[in-house]
C-alpha cells in the first residue's frame, strides 16, 4: 500500500475552514484515499473516501489532485468539537481492512 | 451511539489475572477487528474476523486470544499479560468487499496491567 505524509499538527480558528493536506505520491491507480479522525480517547471515526473525483458529505469535502499524488480534507466551518487527530490512508479496494494502515496523522486543534 | 459497543471501558489487571474484553456490533456487518493503540503510537491491527473465521493474525503474542462466536460478537481473552500490554484496545466492524474500508469503531477498552 502507498504511504502517506501528513503534517504533524495544525491549528484552525473556530468557524473557519480547516484544510488538511496529505501527500501520497506513490499511490496506485486502484487505491482509494480514506480519511478518519480520532477524538481524544475515543475510537477513530470514518469521515470520507474517494478515488479520483472530489467527494463531499455532511462531514467534509475531499479534494484529490488530478495526478492523485495528494489530497486535501476540508472541514468547511470548523468547531471546537473537530479538534482531533486526522488520518489519511490509501487502500486498494480488495481485501479486508488489514490494508487500512493508520499512521501518526495530523493533530488538528480548533482554537476559539 | 456508534453501533459498536465495547465492555468494559476500563480494566485494571495483574499479570497473573485472566480477563476478557467484549465487543458487540448492531450494524449487520460481517467482519470484526481488534486494534491496539499504545500511548504515542499508531493503531496496530491485531486480529481480523470475516464471517466468524479468523483471516488475519498480525504476530500477536499468544497471551491474547480472540474469539468470534457469531458475526455480532467478538471477544479478546487476556491472560498473563505484561505491563507493556497496557493500551487502548479498539474493536471495529465493517461490511465486506468495497465497503470494507469503512470501519466503525467502538469507544475502546482502556487496559492497565500492573
mmCIF file of C-alpha atoms in Angstrom:
data_model
loop_
_atom_site.group_PDB
_atom_site.id
_atom_site.type_symbol
_atom_site.label_atom_id
_atom_site.label_comp_id
_atom_site.label_asym_id
_atom_site.label_seq_id
_atom_site.Cartn_x
_atom_site.Cartn_y
_atom_site.Cartn_z
ATOM 1 C CA UNK A 1 0.000 0.000 0.000
ATOM 2 C CA UNK A 2 1.130 3.537 -0.717
ATOM 3 C CA UNK A 3 2.453 5.522 2.202
ATOM 4 C CA UNK A 4 1.100 8.906 3.166
ATOM 5 C CA UNK A 5 2.720 12.023 4.577
ATOM 6 C CA UNK A 6 0.821 14.463 6.742
ATOM 7 C CA UNK A 7 1.867 17.463 8.841
ATOM 8 C CA UNK A 8 2.209 16.598 12.496
ATOM 9 C CA UNK A 9 -0.069 19.363 13.693
ATOM 10 C CA UNK A 10 -2.230 22.264 12.539
ATOM 11 C CA UNK A 11 -4.305 24.985 14.149
ATOM 12 C CA UNK A 12 -7.514 26.461 12.825
ATOM 13 C CA UNK A 13 -9.749 29.245 14.109
ATOM 14 C CA UNK A 14 -13.274 28.251 15.052
ATOM 15 C CA UNK A 15 -15.709 28.958 12.219
ATOM 16 C CA UNK A 16 -13.033 28.984 9.575
ATOM 17 C CA UNK A 17 -12.330 26.243 7.057
ATOM 18 C CA UNK A 18 -9.769 23.662 8.087
ATOM 19 C CA UNK A 19 -7.703 22.346 5.176
ATOM 20 C CA UNK A 20 -5.724 19.221 6.000
ATOM 21 C CA UNK A 21 -3.191 18.148 3.371
ATOM 22 C CA UNK A 22 -1.935 14.662 2.605
ATOM 23 C CA UNK A 23 0.763 13.537 0.208
ATOM 24 C CA UNK A 24 0.535 10.072 -1.337
ATOM 25 C CA UNK A 25 2.902 10.305 -4.287
ATOM 26 C CA UNK A 26 3.250 6.521 -4.678
ATOM 27 C CA UNK A 27 -0.484 5.837 -4.847
ATOM 28 C CA UNK A 28 -1.539 3.133 -7.302
ATOM 29 C CA UNK A 29 -4.308 3.523 -9.835
ATOM 30 C CA UNK A 30 -6.796 1.400 -7.902
ATOM 31 C CA UNK A 31 -6.083 2.758 -4.418
ATOM 32 C CA UNK A 32 -8.635 4.881 -2.657
ATOM 33 C CA UNK A 33 -7.875 7.736 -0.294
ATOM 34 C CA UNK A 34 -9.606 7.393 3.094
ATOM 35 C CA UNK A 35 -9.842 9.893 5.908
ATOM 36 C CA UNK A 36 -10.559 9.062 9.525
ATOM 37 C CA UNK A 37 -10.346 11.130 12.669
ATOM 38 C CA UNK A 38 -9.862 10.242 16.310
ATOM 39 C CA UNK A 39 -11.034 12.478 19.076
ATOM 40 C CA UNK A 40 -9.011 12.070 22.259
ATOM 41 C CA UNK A 41 -9.585 8.715 23.998
ATOM 42 C CA UNK A 42 -12.298 7.661 21.546
ATOM 43 C CA UNK A 43 -12.299 5.212 18.653
ATOM 44 C CA UNK A 44 -11.494 6.516 15.165
ATOM 45 C CA UNK A 45 -14.378 7.774 13.057
ATOM 46 C CA UNK A 46 -14.675 7.315 9.301
ATOM 47 C CA UNK A 47 -15.047 10.644 7.500
ATOM 48 C CA UNK A 48 -14.882 10.203 3.747
ATOM 49 C CA UNK A 49 -13.079 8.435 0.930
ATOM 50 C CA UNK A 50 -12.518 8.914 -2.789
ATOM 51 C CA UNK A 51 -10.701 7.590 -5.834
ATOM 52 C CA UNK A 52 -10.379 10.305 -8.462
ATOM 53 C CA UNK A 53 -13.269 12.712 -8.190
ATOM 54 C CA UNK A 54 -13.782 15.185 -5.418
ATOM 55 C CA UNK A 55 -16.230 13.984 -2.799
ATOM 56 C CA UNK A 56 -18.475 15.747 -0.312
ATOM 57 C CA UNK A 57 -20.646 14.521 2.514
ATOM 58 C CA UNK A 58 -22.215 16.001 5.604
ATOM 59 C CA UNK A 59 -18.910 16.000 7.458
ATOM 60 C CA UNK A 60 -16.318 17.171 4.962
ATOM 61 C CA UNK A 61 -15.088 17.555 1.409
ATOM 62 C CA UNK A 62 -12.223 15.642 -0.152
ATOM 63 C CA UNK A 63 -10.227 17.244 -2.934
ATOM 64 C CA UNK A 64 -7.898 14.922 -4.865
ATOM 65 C CA UNK A 65 -5.396 16.393 -7.296
ATOM 66 C CA UNK A 66 -5.589 15.359 -10.912
ATOM 67 C CA UNK A 67 -2.374 13.322 -10.656
ATOM 68 C CA UNK A 68 -3.748 11.790 -7.419
ATOM 69 C CA UNK A 69 -0.449 12.350 -5.641
ATOM 70 C CA UNK A 70 -2.011 14.489 -2.955
ATOM 71 C CA UNK A 71 -5.352 15.318 -1.414
ATOM 72 C CA UNK A 72 -6.911 17.798 0.984
ATOM 73 C CA UNK A 73 -9.630 17.209 3.528
ATOM 74 C CA UNK A 74 -11.737 20.296 4.071
ATOM 75 C CA UNK A 75 -13.878 20.928 7.130
ATOM 76 C CA UNK A 76 -15.835 23.964 5.912
ATOM 77 C CA UNK A 77 -16.695 25.516 9.268
ATOM 78 C CA UNK A 78 -14.505 24.059 11.977
ATOM 79 C CA UNK A 79 -15.882 23.823 15.505
ATOM 80 C CA UNK A 80 -14.138 23.052 18.778
ATOM 81 C CA UNK A 81 -15.520 19.505 18.532
ATOM 82 C CA UNK A 82 -13.461 18.982 15.368
ATOM 83 C CA UNK A 83 -10.263 19.003 17.436
ATOM 84 C CA UNK A 84 -8.848 15.532 16.772
ATOM 85 C CA UNK A 85 -6.120 13.545 15.056
ATOM 86 C CA UNK A 86 -6.906 13.190 11.359
ATOM 87 C CA UNK A 87 -5.592 10.169 9.462
ATOM 88 C CA UNK A 88 -5.111 9.981 5.705
ATOM 89 C CA UNK A 89 -4.865 6.409 4.422
ATOM 90 C CA UNK A 90 -4.624 4.854 0.978
ATOM 91 C CA UNK A 91 -6.078 1.447 0.378
ATOM 92 C CA UNK A 92 -6.780 -0.883 -2.529
ATOM 93 C CA UNK A 93 -10.439 -1.904 -2.829
ATOM 94 C CA UNK A 94 -9.816 -5.600 -2.470
ATOM 95 C CA UNK A 95 -9.112 -7.424 0.743
ATOM 96 C CA UNK A 96 -10.061 -6.624 4.288
ATOM 97 C CA UNK A 97 -9.355 -3.605 6.454
ATOM 98 C CA UNK A 98 -5.923 -5.044 7.182
ATOM 99 C CA UNK A 99 -4.880 -2.725 4.384
ATOM 100 C CA UNK A 100 -6.000 0.274 6.416
ATOM 101 C CA UNK A 101 -2.690 1.257 7.963
ATOM 102 C CA UNK A 102 -3.053 4.129 10.380
ATOM 103 C CA UNK A 103 -0.014 6.394 10.595
ATOM 104 C CA UNK A 104 0.600 9.221 13.032
ATOM 105 C CA UNK A 105 -1.914 11.588 11.428
ATOM 106 C CA UNK A 106 -2.330 15.338 11.876
ATOM 107 C CA UNK A 107 -3.355 16.783 15.220
ATOM 108 C CA UNK A 108 -5.873 19.492 14.360
ATOM 109 C CA UNK A 109 -6.577 21.975 17.116
ATOM 110 C CA UNK A 110 -9.517 24.297 16.596
ATOM 111 C CA UNK A 111 -8.989 27.482 18.557
ATOM 112 C CA UNK A 112 -11.796 29.612 19.997
ATOM 113 C CA UNK B 1 -24.179 5.701 19.709
ATOM 114 C CA UNK B 2 -21.654 4.230 17.310
ATOM 115 C CA UNK B 3 -23.298 0.866 16.768
ATOM 116 C CA UNK B 4 -20.223 -0.861 18.190
ATOM 117 C CA UNK B 5 -20.217 -1.363 21.944
ATOM 118 C CA UNK B 6 -17.164 -2.375 23.963
ATOM 119 C CA UNK B 7 -17.072 -3.522 27.576
ATOM 120 C CA UNK B 8 -15.543 -2.883 29.960
ATOM 121 C CA UNK B 9 -14.460 0.664 29.167
ATOM 122 C CA UNK B 10 -11.677 0.462 31.742
ATOM 123 C CA UNK B 11 -9.874 -2.570 33.124
ATOM 124 C CA UNK B 12 -7.025 -2.910 35.592
ATOM 125 C CA UNK B 13 -5.492 -6.335 35.969
ATOM 126 C CA UNK B 14 -2.459 -8.005 37.436
ATOM 127 C CA UNK B 15 -0.057 -10.040 35.350
ATOM 128 C CA UNK B 16 -1.477 -13.322 36.630
ATOM 129 C CA UNK B 17 -5.135 -12.469 36.038
ATOM 130 C CA UNK B 18 -7.386 -13.740 33.291
ATOM 131 C CA UNK B 19 -9.900 -11.300 31.857
ATOM 132 C CA UNK B 20 -11.855 -10.775 28.663
ATOM 133 C CA UNK B 21 -12.806 -7.788 26.557
ATOM 134 C CA UNK B 22 -16.139 -7.879 24.789
ATOM 135 C CA UNK B 23 -17.308 -6.205 21.614
ATOM 136 C CA UNK B 24 -20.788 -6.201 20.123
ATOM 137 C CA UNK B 25 -21.935 -4.639 16.870
ATOM 138 C CA UNK B 26 -25.510 -3.881 15.850
ATOM 139 C CA UNK B 27 -24.782 -2.824 12.274
ATOM 140 C CA UNK B 28 -25.261 -6.098 10.443
ATOM 141 C CA UNK B 29 -21.599 -6.220 9.475
ATOM 142 C CA UNK B 30 -19.806 -9.477 8.730
ATOM 143 C CA UNK B 31 -16.237 -8.513 9.614
ATOM 144 C CA UNK B 32 -14.822 -7.569 13.004
ATOM 145 C CA UNK B 33 -11.400 -6.390 14.123
ATOM 146 C CA UNK B 34 -9.243 -5.856 17.174
ATOM 147 C CA UNK B 35 -6.774 -2.968 17.194
ATOM 148 C CA UNK B 36 -4.265 -1.949 19.847
ATOM 149 C CA UNK B 37 -3.308 1.655 20.461
ATOM 150 C CA UNK B 38 -0.401 2.253 22.803
ATOM 151 C CA UNK B 39 0.496 5.701 24.051
ATOM 152 C CA UNK B 40 2.074 7.873 21.349
ATOM 153 C CA UNK B 41 1.890 5.063 18.781
ATOM 154 C CA UNK B 42 -0.306 4.467 15.721
ATOM 155 C CA UNK B 43 -3.086 1.941 15.764
ATOM 156 C CA UNK B 44 -1.888 -1.628 15.305
ATOM 157 C CA UNK B 45 -4.146 -4.226 13.727
ATOM 158 C CA UNK B 46 -4.212 -7.382 15.847
ATOM 159 C CA UNK B 47 -6.904 -9.701 14.514
ATOM 160 C CA UNK B 48 -9.467 -9.779 11.727
ATOM 161 C CA UNK B 49 -12.533 -11.988 11.574
ATOM 162 C CA UNK B 50 -14.620 -12.320 8.453
ATOM 163 C CA UNK B 51 -17.819 -14.360 8.606
ATOM 164 C CA UNK B 52 -16.664 -15.624 12.026
ATOM 165 C CA UNK B 53 -13.442 -17.015 10.602
ATOM 166 C CA UNK B 54 -10.097 -15.547 11.622
ATOM 167 C CA UNK B 55 -8.424 -14.222 8.500
ATOM 168 C CA UNK B 56 -5.641 -12.149 9.994
ATOM 169 C CA UNK B 57 -3.327 -12.569 12.950
ATOM 170 C CA UNK B 58 -0.563 -9.991 12.968
ATOM 171 C CA UNK B 59 2.022 -11.875 15.003
ATOM 172 C CA UNK B 60 0.195 -11.174 18.214
ATOM 173 C CA UNK B 61 1.539 -12.951 21.334
ATOM 174 C CA UNK B 62 -0.449 -15.973 22.437
ATOM 175 C CA UNK B 63 -1.377 -14.279 25.695
ATOM 176 C CA UNK B 64 -4.036 -12.553 23.572
ATOM 177 C CA UNK B 65 -6.695 -14.990 22.388
ATOM 178 C CA UNK B 66 -9.591 -13.787 20.203
ATOM 179 C CA UNK B 67 -12.957 -15.455 19.890
ATOM 180 C CA UNK B 68 -15.768 -14.692 17.461
ATOM 181 C CA UNK B 69 -18.814 -16.846 18.299
ATOM 182 C CA UNK B 70 -21.040 -15.089 15.749
ATOM 183 C CA UNK B 71 -20.912 -12.124 13.416
ATOM 184 C CA UNK B 72 -22.165 -9.727 16.089
ATOM 185 C CA UNK B 73 -19.809 -10.575 18.938
ATOM 186 C CA UNK B 74 -16.064 -10.518 19.367
ATOM 187 C CA UNK B 75 -14.014 -11.256 22.454
ATOM 188 C CA UNK B 76 -10.380 -10.775 23.365
ATOM 189 C CA UNK B 77 -9.291 -13.136 26.140
ATOM 190 C CA UNK B 78 -6.331 -11.915 28.145
ATOM 191 C CA UNK B 79 -4.014 -13.976 30.345
ATOM 192 C CA UNK B 80 -0.574 -13.495 31.885
ATOM 193 C CA UNK B 81 -0.217 -10.070 30.344
ATOM 194 C CA UNK B 82 2.791 -7.807 30.709
ATOM 195 C CA UNK B 83 2.848 -4.141 31.741
ATOM 196 C CA UNK B 84 3.741 -3.190 28.151
ATOM 197 C CA UNK B 85 0.360 -4.571 27.106
ATOM 198 C CA UNK B 86 -1.285 -1.592 28.765
ATOM 199 C CA UNK B 87 -3.073 0.236 25.955
ATOM 200 C CA UNK B 88 -6.405 1.196 24.445
ATOM 201 C CA UNK B 89 -7.946 -1.815 22.736
ATOM 202 C CA UNK B 90 -10.339 -0.922 19.964
ATOM 203 C CA UNK B 91 -12.913 -3.092 18.281
ATOM 204 C CA UNK B 92 -14.248 -2.291 14.836
ATOM 205 C CA UNK B 93 -16.634 -3.774 12.311
ATOM 206 C CA UNK B 94 -17.274 -3.403 8.612
ATOM 207 C CA UNK B 95 -19.070 -4.859 5.670
ATOM 208 C CA UNK B 96 -17.064 -6.835 3.166
ATOM 209 C CA UNK B 97 -15.848 -6.011 -0.302
ATOM 210 C CA UNK B 98 -15.546 -2.409 -1.350
ATOM 211 C CA UNK B 99 -17.147 -1.206 1.869
ATOM 212 C CA UNK B 100 -14.504 -2.924 3.980
ATOM 213 C CA UNK B 101 -12.563 0.319 4.200
ATOM 214 C CA UNK B 102 -15.362 1.969 6.133
ATOM 215 C CA UNK B 103 -14.673 0.809 9.644
ATOM 216 C CA UNK B 104 -16.959 1.552 12.551
ATOM 217 C CA UNK B 105 -15.056 1.663 15.823
ATOM 218 C CA UNK B 106 -16.171 1.252 19.390
ATOM 219 C CA UNK B 107 -15.110 3.599 22.172
ATOM 220 C CA UNK B 108 -12.358 1.253 23.241
ATOM 221 C CA UNK B 109 -11.352 -0.599 26.401
ATOM 222 C CA UNK B 110 -8.565 1.089 28.355
ATOM 223 C CA UNK B 111 -6.397 -1.687 29.821
ATOM 224 C CA UNK B 112 -3.839 -1.196 32.554
ATOM 225 C CA UNK B 113 -1.612 -4.119 33.513
ATOM 226 C CA UNK B 114 0.080 -3.806 36.881
#
